[in-house]
Every structure is written in structure tokens, then in C-alpha cells.
Tab-separated table of C-alpha atoms in Angstrom:
chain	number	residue	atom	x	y	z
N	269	UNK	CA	-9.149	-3.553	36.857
N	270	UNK	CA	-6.953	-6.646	35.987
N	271	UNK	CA	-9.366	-8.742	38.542
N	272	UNK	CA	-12.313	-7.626	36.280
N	273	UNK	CA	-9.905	-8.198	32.744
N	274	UNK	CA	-8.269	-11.774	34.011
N	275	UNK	CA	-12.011	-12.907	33.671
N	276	UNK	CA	-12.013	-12.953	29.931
N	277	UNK	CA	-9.368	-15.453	29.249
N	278	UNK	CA	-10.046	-17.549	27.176
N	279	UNK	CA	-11.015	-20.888	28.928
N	280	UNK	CA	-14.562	-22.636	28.439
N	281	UNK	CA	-15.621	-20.855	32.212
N	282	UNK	CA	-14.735	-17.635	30.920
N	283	UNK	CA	-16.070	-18.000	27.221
N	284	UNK	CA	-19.377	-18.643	28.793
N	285	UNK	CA	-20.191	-15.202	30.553
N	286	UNK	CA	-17.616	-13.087	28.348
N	287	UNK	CA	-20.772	-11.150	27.039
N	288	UNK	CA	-22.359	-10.145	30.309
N	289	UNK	CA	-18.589	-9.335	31.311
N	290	UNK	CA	-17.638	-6.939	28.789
N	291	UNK	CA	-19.793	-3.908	30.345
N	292	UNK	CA	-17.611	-4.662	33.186
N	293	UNK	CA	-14.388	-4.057	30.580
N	294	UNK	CA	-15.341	-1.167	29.798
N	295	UNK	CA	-16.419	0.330	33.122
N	296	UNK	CA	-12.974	-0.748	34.052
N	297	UNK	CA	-11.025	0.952	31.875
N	298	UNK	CA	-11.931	4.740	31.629
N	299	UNK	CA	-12.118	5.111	28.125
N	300	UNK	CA	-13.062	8.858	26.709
N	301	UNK	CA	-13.819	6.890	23.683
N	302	UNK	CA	-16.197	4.157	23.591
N	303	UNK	CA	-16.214	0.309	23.487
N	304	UNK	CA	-18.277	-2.049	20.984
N	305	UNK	CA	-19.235	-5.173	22.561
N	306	UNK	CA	-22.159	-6.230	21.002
N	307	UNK	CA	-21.422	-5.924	17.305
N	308	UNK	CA	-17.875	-6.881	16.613
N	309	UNK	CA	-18.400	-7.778	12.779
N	310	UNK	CA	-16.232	-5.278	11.690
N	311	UNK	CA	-13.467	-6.023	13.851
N	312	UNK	CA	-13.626	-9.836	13.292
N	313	UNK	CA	-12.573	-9.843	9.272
N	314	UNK	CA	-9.917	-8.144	7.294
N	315	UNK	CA	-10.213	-7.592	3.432
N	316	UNK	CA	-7.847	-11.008	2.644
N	317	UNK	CA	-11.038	-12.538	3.620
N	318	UNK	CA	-9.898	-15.652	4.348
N	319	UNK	CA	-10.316	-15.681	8.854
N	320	UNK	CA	-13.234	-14.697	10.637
N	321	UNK	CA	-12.027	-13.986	14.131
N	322	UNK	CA	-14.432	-13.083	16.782
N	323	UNK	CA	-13.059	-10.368	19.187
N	324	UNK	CA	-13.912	-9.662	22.771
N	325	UNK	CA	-14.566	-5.934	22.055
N	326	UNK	CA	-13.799	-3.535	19.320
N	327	UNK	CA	-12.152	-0.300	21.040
N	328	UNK	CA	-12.971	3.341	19.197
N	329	UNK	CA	-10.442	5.486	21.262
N	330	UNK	CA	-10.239	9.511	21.243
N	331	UNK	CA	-6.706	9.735	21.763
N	332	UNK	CA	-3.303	8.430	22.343
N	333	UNK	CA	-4.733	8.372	26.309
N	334	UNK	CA	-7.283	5.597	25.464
N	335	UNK	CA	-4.726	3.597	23.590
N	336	UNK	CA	-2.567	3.532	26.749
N	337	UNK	CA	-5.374	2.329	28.936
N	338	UNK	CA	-6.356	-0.738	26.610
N	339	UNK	CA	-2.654	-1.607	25.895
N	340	UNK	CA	-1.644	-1.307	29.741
N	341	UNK	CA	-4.157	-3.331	30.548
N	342	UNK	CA	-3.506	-6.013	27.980
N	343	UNK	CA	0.287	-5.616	29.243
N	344	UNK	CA	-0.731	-6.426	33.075
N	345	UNK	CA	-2.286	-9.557	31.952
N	346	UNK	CA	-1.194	-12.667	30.772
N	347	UNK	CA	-3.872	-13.823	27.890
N	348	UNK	CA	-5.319	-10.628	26.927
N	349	UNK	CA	-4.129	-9.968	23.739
N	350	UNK	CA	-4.622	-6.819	21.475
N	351	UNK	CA	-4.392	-5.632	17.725
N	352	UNK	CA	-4.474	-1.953	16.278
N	353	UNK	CA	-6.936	-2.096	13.345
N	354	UNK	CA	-5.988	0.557	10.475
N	355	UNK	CA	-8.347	0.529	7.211
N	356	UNK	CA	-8.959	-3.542	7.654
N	357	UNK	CA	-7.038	-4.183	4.706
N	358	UNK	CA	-4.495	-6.776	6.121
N	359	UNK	CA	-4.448	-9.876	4.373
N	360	UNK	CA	-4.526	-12.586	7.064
N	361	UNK	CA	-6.120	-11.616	9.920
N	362	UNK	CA	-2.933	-9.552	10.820
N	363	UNK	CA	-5.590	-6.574	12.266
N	364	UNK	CA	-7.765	-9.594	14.683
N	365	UNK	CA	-7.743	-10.867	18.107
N	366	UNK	CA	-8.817	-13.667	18.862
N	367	UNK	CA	-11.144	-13.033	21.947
N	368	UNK	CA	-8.889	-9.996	22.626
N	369	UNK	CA	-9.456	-6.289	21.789
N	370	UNK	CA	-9.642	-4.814	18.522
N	371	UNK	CA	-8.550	-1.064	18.291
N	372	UNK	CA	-10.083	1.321	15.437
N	373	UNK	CA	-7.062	3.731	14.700
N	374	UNK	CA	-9.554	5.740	12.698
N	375	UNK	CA	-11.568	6.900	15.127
N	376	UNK	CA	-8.184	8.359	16.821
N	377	UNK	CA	-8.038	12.227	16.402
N	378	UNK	CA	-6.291	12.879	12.895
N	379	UNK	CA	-3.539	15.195	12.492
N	380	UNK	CA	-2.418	16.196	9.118
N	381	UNK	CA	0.188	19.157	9.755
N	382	UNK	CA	3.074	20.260	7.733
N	383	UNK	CA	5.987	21.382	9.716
N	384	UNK	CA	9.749	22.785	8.566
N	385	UNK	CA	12.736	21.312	10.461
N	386	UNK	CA	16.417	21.126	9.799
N	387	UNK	CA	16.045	22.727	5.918
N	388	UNK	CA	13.438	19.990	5.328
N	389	UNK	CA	9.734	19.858	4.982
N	390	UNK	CA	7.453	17.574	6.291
N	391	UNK	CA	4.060	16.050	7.196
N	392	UNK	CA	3.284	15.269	10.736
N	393	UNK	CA	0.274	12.689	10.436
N	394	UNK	CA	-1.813	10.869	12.835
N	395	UNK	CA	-1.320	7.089	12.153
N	396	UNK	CA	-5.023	5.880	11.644
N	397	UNK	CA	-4.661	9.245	8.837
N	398	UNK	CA	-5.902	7.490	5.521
N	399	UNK	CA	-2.808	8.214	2.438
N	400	UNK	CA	-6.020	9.920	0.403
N	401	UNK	CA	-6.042	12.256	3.058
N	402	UNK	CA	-2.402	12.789	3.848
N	403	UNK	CA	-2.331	13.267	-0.480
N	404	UNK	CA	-5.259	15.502	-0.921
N	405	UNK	CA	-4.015	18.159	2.197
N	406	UNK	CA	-0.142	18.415	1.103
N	407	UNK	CA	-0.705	18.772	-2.455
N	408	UNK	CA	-4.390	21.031	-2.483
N	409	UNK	CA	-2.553	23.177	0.876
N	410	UNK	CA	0.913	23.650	0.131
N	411	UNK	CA	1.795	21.876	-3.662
N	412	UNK	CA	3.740	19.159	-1.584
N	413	UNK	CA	3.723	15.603	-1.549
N	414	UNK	CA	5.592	12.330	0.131
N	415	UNK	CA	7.649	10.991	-2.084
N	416	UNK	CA	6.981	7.305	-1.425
N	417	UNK	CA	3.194	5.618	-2.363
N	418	UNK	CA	1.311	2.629	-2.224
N	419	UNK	CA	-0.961	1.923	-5.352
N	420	UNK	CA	-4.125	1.998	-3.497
N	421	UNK	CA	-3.806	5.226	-0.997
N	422	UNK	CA	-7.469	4.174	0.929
N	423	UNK	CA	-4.904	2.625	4.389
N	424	UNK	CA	-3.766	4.050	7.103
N	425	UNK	CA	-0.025	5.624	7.459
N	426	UNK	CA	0.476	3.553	10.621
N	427	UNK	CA	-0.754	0.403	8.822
N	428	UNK	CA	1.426	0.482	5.748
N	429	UNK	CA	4.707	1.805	7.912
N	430	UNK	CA	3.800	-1.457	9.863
N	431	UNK	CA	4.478	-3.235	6.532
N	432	UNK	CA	6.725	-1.592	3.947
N	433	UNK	CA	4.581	0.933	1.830
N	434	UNK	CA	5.845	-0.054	-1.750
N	435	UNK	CA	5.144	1.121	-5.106
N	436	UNK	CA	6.355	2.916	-8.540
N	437	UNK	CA	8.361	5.117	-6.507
N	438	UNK	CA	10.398	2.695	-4.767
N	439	UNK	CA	13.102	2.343	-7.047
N	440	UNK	CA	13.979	5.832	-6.742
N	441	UNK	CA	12.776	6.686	-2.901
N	442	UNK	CA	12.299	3.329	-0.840
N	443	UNK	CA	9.737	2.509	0.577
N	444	UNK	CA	7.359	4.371	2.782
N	445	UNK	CA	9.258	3.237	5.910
N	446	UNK	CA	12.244	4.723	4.269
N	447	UNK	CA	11.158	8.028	4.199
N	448	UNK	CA	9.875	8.534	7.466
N	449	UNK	CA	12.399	10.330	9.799
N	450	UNK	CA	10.889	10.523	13.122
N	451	UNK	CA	7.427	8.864	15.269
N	452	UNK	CA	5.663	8.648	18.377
N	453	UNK	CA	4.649	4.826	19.599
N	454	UNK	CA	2.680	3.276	22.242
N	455	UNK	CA	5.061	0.143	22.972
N	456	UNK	CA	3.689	-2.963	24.587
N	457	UNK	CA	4.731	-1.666	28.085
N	458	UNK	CA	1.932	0.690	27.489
N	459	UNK	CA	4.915	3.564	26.852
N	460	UNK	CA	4.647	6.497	24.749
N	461	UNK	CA	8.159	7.147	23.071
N	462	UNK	CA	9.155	9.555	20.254
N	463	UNK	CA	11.671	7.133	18.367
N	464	UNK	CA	13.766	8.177	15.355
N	465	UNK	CA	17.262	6.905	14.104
N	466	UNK	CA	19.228	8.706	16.569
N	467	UNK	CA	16.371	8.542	19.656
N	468	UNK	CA	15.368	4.961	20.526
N	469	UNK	CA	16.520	4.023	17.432
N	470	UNK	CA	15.881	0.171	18.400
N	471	UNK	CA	12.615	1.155	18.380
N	472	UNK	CA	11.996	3.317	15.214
N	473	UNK	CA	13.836	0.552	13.114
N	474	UNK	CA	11.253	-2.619	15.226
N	475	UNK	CA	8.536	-0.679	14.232
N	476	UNK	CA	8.957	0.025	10.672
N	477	UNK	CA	7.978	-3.102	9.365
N	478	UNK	CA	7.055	-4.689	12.219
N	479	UNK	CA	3.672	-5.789	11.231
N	480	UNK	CA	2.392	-4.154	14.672
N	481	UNK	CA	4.270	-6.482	17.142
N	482	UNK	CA	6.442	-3.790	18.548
N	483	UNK	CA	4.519	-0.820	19.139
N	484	UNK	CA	1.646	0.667	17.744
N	485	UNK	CA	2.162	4.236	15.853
N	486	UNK	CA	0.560	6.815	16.907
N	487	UNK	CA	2.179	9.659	14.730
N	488	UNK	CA	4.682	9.739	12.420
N	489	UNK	CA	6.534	12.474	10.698
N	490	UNK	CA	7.049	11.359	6.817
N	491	UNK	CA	9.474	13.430	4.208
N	492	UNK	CA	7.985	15.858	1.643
N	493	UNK	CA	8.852	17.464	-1.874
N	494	UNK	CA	7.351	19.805	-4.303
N	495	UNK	CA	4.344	17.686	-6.083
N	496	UNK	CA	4.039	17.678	-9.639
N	497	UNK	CA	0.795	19.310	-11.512
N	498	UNK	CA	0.399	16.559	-13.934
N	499	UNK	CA	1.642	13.308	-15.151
N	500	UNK	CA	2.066	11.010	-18.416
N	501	UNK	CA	0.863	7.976	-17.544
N	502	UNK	CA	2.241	4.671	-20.182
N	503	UNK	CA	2.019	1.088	-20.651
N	504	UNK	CA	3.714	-0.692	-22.957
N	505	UNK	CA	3.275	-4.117	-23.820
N	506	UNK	CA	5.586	-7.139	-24.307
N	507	UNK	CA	5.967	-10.389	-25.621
N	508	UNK	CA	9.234	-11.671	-24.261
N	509	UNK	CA	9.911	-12.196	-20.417
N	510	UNK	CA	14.139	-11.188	-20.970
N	511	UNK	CA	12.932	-8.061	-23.036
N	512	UNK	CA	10.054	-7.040	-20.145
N	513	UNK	CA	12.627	-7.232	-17.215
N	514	UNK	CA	15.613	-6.439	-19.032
N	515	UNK	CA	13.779	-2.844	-20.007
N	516	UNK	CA	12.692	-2.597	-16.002
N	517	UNK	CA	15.966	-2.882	-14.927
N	518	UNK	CA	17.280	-0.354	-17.383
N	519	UNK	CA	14.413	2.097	-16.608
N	520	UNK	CA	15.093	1.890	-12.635
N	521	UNK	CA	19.354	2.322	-12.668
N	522	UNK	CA	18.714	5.633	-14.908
N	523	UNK	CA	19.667	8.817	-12.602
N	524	UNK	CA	17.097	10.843	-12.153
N	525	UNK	CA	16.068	13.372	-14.978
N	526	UNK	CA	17.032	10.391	-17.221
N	527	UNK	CA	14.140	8.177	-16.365
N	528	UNK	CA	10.487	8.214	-15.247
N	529	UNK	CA	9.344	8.806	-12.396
N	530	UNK	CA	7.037	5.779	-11.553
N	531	UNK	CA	8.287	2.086	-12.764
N	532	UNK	CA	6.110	-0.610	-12.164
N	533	UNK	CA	4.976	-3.717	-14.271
N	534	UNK	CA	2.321	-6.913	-14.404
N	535	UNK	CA	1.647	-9.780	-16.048
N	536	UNK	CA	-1.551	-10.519	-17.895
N	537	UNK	CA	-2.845	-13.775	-19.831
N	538	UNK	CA	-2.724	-13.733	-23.876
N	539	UNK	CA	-6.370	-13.512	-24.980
N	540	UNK	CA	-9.268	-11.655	-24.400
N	541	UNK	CA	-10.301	-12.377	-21.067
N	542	UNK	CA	-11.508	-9.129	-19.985
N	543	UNK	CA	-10.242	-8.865	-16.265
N	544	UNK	CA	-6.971	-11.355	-16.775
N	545	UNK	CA	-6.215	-10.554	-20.738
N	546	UNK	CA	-5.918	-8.190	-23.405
N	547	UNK	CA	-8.756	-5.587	-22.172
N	548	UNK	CA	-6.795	-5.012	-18.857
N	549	UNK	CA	-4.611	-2.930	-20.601
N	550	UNK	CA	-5.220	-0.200	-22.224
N	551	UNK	CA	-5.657	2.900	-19.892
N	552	UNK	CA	-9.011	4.711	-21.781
N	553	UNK	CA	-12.812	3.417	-22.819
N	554	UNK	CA	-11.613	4.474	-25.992
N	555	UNK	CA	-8.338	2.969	-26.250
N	556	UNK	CA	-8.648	-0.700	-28.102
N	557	UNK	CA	-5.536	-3.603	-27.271
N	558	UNK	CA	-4.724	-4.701	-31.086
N	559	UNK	CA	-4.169	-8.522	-30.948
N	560	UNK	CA	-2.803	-8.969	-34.770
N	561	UNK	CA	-0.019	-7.112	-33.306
N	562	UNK	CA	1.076	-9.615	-30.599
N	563	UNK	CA	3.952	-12.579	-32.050
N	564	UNK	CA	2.445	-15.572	-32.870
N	565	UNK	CA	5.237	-16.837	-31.014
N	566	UNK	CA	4.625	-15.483	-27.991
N	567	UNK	CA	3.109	-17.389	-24.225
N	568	UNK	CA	0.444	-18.189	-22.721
N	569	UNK	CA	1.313	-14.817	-20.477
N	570	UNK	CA	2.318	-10.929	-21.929
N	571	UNK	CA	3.706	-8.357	-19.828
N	572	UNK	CA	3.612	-4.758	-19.402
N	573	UNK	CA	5.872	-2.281	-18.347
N	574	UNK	CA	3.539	1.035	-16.474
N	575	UNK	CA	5.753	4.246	-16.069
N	576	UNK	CA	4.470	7.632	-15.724
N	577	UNK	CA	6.258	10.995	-16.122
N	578	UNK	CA	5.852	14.099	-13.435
N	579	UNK	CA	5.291	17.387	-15.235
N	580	UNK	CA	4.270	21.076	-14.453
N	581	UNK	CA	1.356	22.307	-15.954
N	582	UNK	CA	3.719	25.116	-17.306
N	583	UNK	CA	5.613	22.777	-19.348
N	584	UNK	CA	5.077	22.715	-23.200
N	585	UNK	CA	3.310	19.490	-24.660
N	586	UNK	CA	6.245	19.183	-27.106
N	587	UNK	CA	8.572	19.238	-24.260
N	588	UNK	CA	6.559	16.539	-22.176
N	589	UNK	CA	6.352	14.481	-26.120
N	590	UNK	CA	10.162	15.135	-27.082
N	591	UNK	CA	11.076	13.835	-22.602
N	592	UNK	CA	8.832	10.605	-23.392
N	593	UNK	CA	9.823	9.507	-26.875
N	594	UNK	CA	13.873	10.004	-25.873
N	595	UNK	CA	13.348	7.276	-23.134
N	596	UNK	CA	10.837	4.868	-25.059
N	597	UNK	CA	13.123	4.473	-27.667
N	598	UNK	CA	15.556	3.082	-25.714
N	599	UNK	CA	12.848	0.426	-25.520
N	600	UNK	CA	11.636	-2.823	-26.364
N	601	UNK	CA	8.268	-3.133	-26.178
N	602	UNK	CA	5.920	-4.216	-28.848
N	603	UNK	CA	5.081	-1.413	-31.949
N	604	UNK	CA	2.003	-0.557	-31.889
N	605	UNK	CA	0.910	-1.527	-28.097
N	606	UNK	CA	1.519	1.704	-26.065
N	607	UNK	CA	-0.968	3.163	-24.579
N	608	UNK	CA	-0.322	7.025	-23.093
N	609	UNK	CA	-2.573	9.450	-21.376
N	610	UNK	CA	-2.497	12.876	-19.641
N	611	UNK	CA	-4.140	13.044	-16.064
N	612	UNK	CA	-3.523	14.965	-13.111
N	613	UNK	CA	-1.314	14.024	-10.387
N	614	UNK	CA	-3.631	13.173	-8.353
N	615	UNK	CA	-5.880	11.501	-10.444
N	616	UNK	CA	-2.656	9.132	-11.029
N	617	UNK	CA	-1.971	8.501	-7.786
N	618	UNK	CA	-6.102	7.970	-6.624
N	619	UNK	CA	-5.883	5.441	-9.745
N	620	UNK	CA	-6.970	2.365	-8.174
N	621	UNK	CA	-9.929	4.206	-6.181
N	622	UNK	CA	-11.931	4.280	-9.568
N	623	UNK	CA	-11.565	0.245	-8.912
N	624	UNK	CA	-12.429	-0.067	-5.943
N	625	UNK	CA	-15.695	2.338	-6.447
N	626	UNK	CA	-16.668	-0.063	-9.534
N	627	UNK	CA	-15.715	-3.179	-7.480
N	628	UNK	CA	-17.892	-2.074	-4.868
N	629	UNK	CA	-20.780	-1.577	-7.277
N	630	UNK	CA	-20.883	-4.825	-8.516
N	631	UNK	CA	-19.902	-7.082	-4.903
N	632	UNK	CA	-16.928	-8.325	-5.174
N	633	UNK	CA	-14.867	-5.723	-3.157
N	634	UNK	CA	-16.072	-7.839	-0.320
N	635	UNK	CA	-15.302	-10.895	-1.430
N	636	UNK	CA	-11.598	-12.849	-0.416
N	637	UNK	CA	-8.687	-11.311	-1.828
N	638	UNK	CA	-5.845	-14.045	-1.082
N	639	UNK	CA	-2.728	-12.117	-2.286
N	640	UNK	CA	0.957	-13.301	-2.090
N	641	UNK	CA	4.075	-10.712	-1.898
N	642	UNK	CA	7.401	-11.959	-2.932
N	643	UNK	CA	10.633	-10.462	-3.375
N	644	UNK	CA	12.881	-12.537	-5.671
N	645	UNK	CA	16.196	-12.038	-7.039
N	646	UNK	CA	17.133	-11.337	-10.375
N	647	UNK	CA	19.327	-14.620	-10.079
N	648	UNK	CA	16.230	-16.581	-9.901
N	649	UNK	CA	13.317	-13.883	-11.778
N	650	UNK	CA	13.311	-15.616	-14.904
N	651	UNK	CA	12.738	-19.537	-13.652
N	652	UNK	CA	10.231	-17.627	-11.308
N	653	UNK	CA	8.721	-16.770	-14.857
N	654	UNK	CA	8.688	-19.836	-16.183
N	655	UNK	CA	7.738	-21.895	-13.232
N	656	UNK	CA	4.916	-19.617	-11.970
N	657	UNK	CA	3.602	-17.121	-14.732
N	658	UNK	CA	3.646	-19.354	-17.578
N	659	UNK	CA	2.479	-22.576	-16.212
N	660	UNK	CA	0.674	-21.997	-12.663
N	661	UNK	CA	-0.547	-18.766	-13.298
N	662	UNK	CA	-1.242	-18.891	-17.114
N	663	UNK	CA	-5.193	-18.558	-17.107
N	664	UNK	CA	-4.802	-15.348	-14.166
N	665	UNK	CA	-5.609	-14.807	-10.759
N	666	UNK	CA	-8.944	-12.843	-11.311
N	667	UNK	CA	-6.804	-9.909	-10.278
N	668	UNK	CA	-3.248	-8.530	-11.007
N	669	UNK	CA	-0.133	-10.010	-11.192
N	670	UNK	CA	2.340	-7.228	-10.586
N	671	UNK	CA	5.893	-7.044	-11.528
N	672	UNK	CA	7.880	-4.101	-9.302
N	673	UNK	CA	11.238	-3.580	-10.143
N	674	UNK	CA	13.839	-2.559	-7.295
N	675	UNK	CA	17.014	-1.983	-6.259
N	676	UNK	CA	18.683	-3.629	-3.633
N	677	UNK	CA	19.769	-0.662	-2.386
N	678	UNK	CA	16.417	1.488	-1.932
């Protein structure tokens, strides 16, 4: 096998007859799955957009077994390089190699399996499971839910554990990778370990975060808790960068049952651009963003605080109202510029597919999506303001500027 695999590295000789070779790759290694070798395109860009990076072949594996194979092989030689490919939504080229082999964790069996253990409940998933999926089982199946999102829920579990996973819920939970308590790898000795904090806990803690270079997940077992029926989904709107993140950090050191749920928060330009300005806002067709009642005083940039507030469908609207309008006015936003709405808890959390649906319709979910993710310390947020929102950034990005607040110790 390595005789037939050493003759794709990558020098001019090889590059030359790689294409009648890879037949020979795949005869060689005994995949139940199957091999693409003759129309990569998938496998060669990522949704940043920005690389185009031709692999040798694009592996579709059954199971765990096929995964083995490819990475042993890749482990035996010493060019042959491989990448596990989630959803494709990597920014630069993280899910490419570069005349290596591409591997489709979707086409990998998916498991989706709540389990009890220890007084606990939680979700054994397959990690080329999509979050939509892992969402729409727990909550439709048993009324459960991880505690711990992403805002767009359309990538893998093994992709975003290979990154961080963070979102509204951070502040409260951590991050994805901070509520998972136990998985099973394929390491890059071609090894299949179970890993957790207390079993190969080098491992468990490499891999979380890892960005793929110390193992590839296979399954991973990730925390759940009763899911909510409905939630009250808000933005409010400011003028003033101290008053925006003085209110986030308020809203994020509350205990629990004196907060909301969900804290996030963006920046957006002053006027009436409609994907960068004013109309970005409001959360309904019908809703309107009433300009008059901005400062005159205010930037070239506003900001907006987004929280949301987990209810049972049980509970009384003037007990949902009376929960709201306790923590809002403890606020500063500006009057007039809330916006509020009811939706389902799932609808909330599947929030961003209703963008990517319309963004699809029109082209441009194809088109590069350069994208930067900082974390910056409250020391330096507010020259970060000044420096970045209101004089590099102050006509938009053509897409969101978000603002998540955390804590440092989440």
C-alpha cells in the first residue's frame, strides 16, 4: 500500500500521473466507502472563500473503519497529508489538502442517541452530525437540549468542538467544548481512543479546540438540559459605546433567574443602508427602525444589545411581560428603539437559517466570506471601538459586526 501511496507526493514526476494513480489509491486502501477522484470541487474550497486548493481525492467513508485506513496510511508516509471536512464552513482553507485527501465526515454513519449516566443526561452524537440535527432530535424526542450554541447550527459537532462553539449562551455555559464530557478520536497514529478529563485527558483537552491537528472526532458525548417551549427574543438599540458594553457586562454577571438567557450584541452603521444600517435591526417585516429617535450626537456606528428570554408555553404572558420589563429597566438603551417578539425555541435558535435560505436565493451565499474572530479585553474594548468600529469599519462589512460579551471565567 505505502509503495502505491509514496507515488503521490507531491514532486513535478508525481504531479504528472497523480490522476491515472488515484484508482490505484483507492484499490489500495479497502475502503467500504468510496473515493472521489475525478471531481474534487467540493473538497477544494471552504465557505471563507478566499483558497482554492486542489486535493488528491475526496474520501466519503462509512465508518470509523474507513477513517482508520486513510489516516494510517497518511501516518506511514511522509508527504501525504490529510484533513477531515465537516459542513465546509472553515474560513481559510482549514478543511483542504493540498494534493492530500479530503475526508467528508458527513457521509460517516450519524448517531444521535440520548443516554443517562452518573445523574446526568446526555447526547451521544456522531461528529459529522449537523447542530440542526442534534437540535431538532433532543428537543422534538425528549424536550432536551445542549446548553451551549453556535448562531448558525448548519456545522458539524466535530467541526465546531475543533474550534470553540460560541454564542449567546456562553456567558452562562462556555462554550461548546466546555460542555462536552467525554469522545472517541481517531489520533494521527491512526488510534481510536475514548478521551475524557480523567481518560487520556491530554487528549480530550488537544482536541477541543484543536482546529483538527490532534485527532479527528469521531463521537462525542455533549451535556443536556430541559429545553424551553418558547422564547422572547429583544434588541435594543444604542447610541453610546460605554452605555452598549457597560449594559453587556451587567446583563452577563447577573445569576441566573436574574438575567436572560442569551446575551449577544453587534454593531451596525448610522443610516439607512439596508444590510449595514438602520433596517438590520428590527426583528419583523412589520417592525420600522425610527431614525428621529437616534441623538444627533451620536457616530458614525450604533450598537445593539440582542437577548432573548426562555419560557414555557405554560407561563402567563403577564408573567413573561412583568420578567422582561424588571431587567430592561435596569437599562440604557435608547426609548423608543426596542424591538421584541415571541417565537419558538427553535425557531430562535434556527434564526440565521432563514438567512442563509434568502442568501442562497439571491447568490451570494457562495460568494467569499472573509471573517475575523477576536477576543479582546475589556482593558482595551473601548480604543478597539474607537480605532476599528468608528473609523475602519464605519461604512460596514456587508455583513455583521458582532459584539459577544464573556466572562473570563466561562
Amino acid at each position: 500500500m505505502i509503495a502505491c501511496l509514496e507515488r503521490f507526493l507531491p514532486d513535478s514526476e508525481a504531479e504528472t500521473r497523480a490522476d491515472d494513480d488515484v484508482a490505484s489509491l483507492c484499490k489500495a486502501l479497502e475502503l467500504n466507502g468510496s473515493i472521489d477522484y475525478g471531481s474534487v470541487g467540493v473538497a477544494s474550497k471552504d465557505f471563507g472563500g478566499l483558497y482554492a486548493v486542489k486535493p488528491l481525492a475526496f474520501i466519503r467513508p462509512s465508518g470509523a473503519d474507513d477513517l482508520v485506513r486513510v489516516v494510517s496510511a497518511a501516518a506511514r508516509s511522509s508527504n501525504l497529508t490529510v484533513a477531515a471536512r465537516g459542513n465546509g464552513h472553515s474560513i481559510n482553507g482549514q478543511a483542504m489538502a493540498d494534493r492530500g485527501l479530503v475526508i467528508d465526515m458527513r457521509t460517516m454513519e450519524e448517531r444521535i442517541e440520548v443516554v443517562s449516566c452518573g445523574g446526568s443526561t446526555y447526547v451521544d452524537v456522531s461528529g459529522g452530525a449537523l447542530w440542526e440535527d442534534v437540535l431538532k432530535r433532543c428537543v422534538l424526542g425528549f424536550g432536551l437540549a445542549p446548553r451551549s450554541w453556535t448562531d448558525y447550527l448548519g456545522l458539524t459537532v466535530g467541526g465546531t468542538l475543533s474550534n470553540a462553539g460560541i454564542s449567546g449562551q456562553t456567558f452562562r455555559y462556555g462554550p461548546q467544548t466546555s460542555n462536552v464530557t467525554e469522545m472517541e478520536v481517531v489520533t494521527g497514529k491512526a488510534e481510536t481512543l475514548v478521551c475524557s478529563e480523567t481518560q487520556n485527558p491530554e487528549i480530550f483537552f488537544s482536541i477541543l479546540g484543536g482546529l483538527g491537528q490532534f485527532g479527528i472526532i469521531t463521537r462525542a458525548r455533549v451535556l443536556l438540559q430541559p429545553a424551553p417551549d418558547m422564547v422572547r427574543w429583544v434588541r435594543l438599540v444604542y447610541a453610546e459605546f460605554d452605555a452598549f458594553s457597560r449594559d453587556a457586562e451587567f446583563l452577563v454577571t447577573r445569576p441566573e433567574g436574574d438575567s436572560f438567557d442569551y446575551v449577544e450584541g453587534f454593531v451596525f452603521v448610522n443610516s439607512s443602508d439596508p444590510v449595514n444600517g438602520w433596517p438590520s435591526v428590527p426583528l419583523t417585516p412589520e417592525q420600522r427602525f425610527n431614525s428621529g429617535r437616534v441623538p444627533r450626537t451620536a457616530g458614525s456606528v450604533l450598537y445593539c444589545i440582542e437577548v432573548a428570554l426562555h419560557y414555557k408555553s405554560s407561563d402567563h404572558a403577564s408573567t413573561v411581560d412583568m420578567a422582561v420589563s424588571r431587567m430592561l429597566e435596569r437599562l440604557g438603551f435608547i426609548e423608543g428603539l426596542e424591538f421584541h417578539v415571541d417565537v419558538g425555541y427553535m425557531e430562535f435558535l434556527l434564526r440565521v437559517k432563514r438567512v442563509e435560505d434568502e442568501a442562497r436565493a439571491n447568490g451570494i451565499w457562495d460568494a467569499p466570506h472573509p471573517w475575523l474572530n477576536l477576543l479582546v479585553s475589556k482593558r482595551d474594548i473601548a480604543d478597539f471601538d474607537r480605532t476599528v468600529f468608528k473609523k475602519i469599519l464605519r461604512d460596514g462589512v456587508g455583513g455583521p459586526m458582532l459584539v459577544y460579551p464573556l466572562l473570563r471565567s466561562k
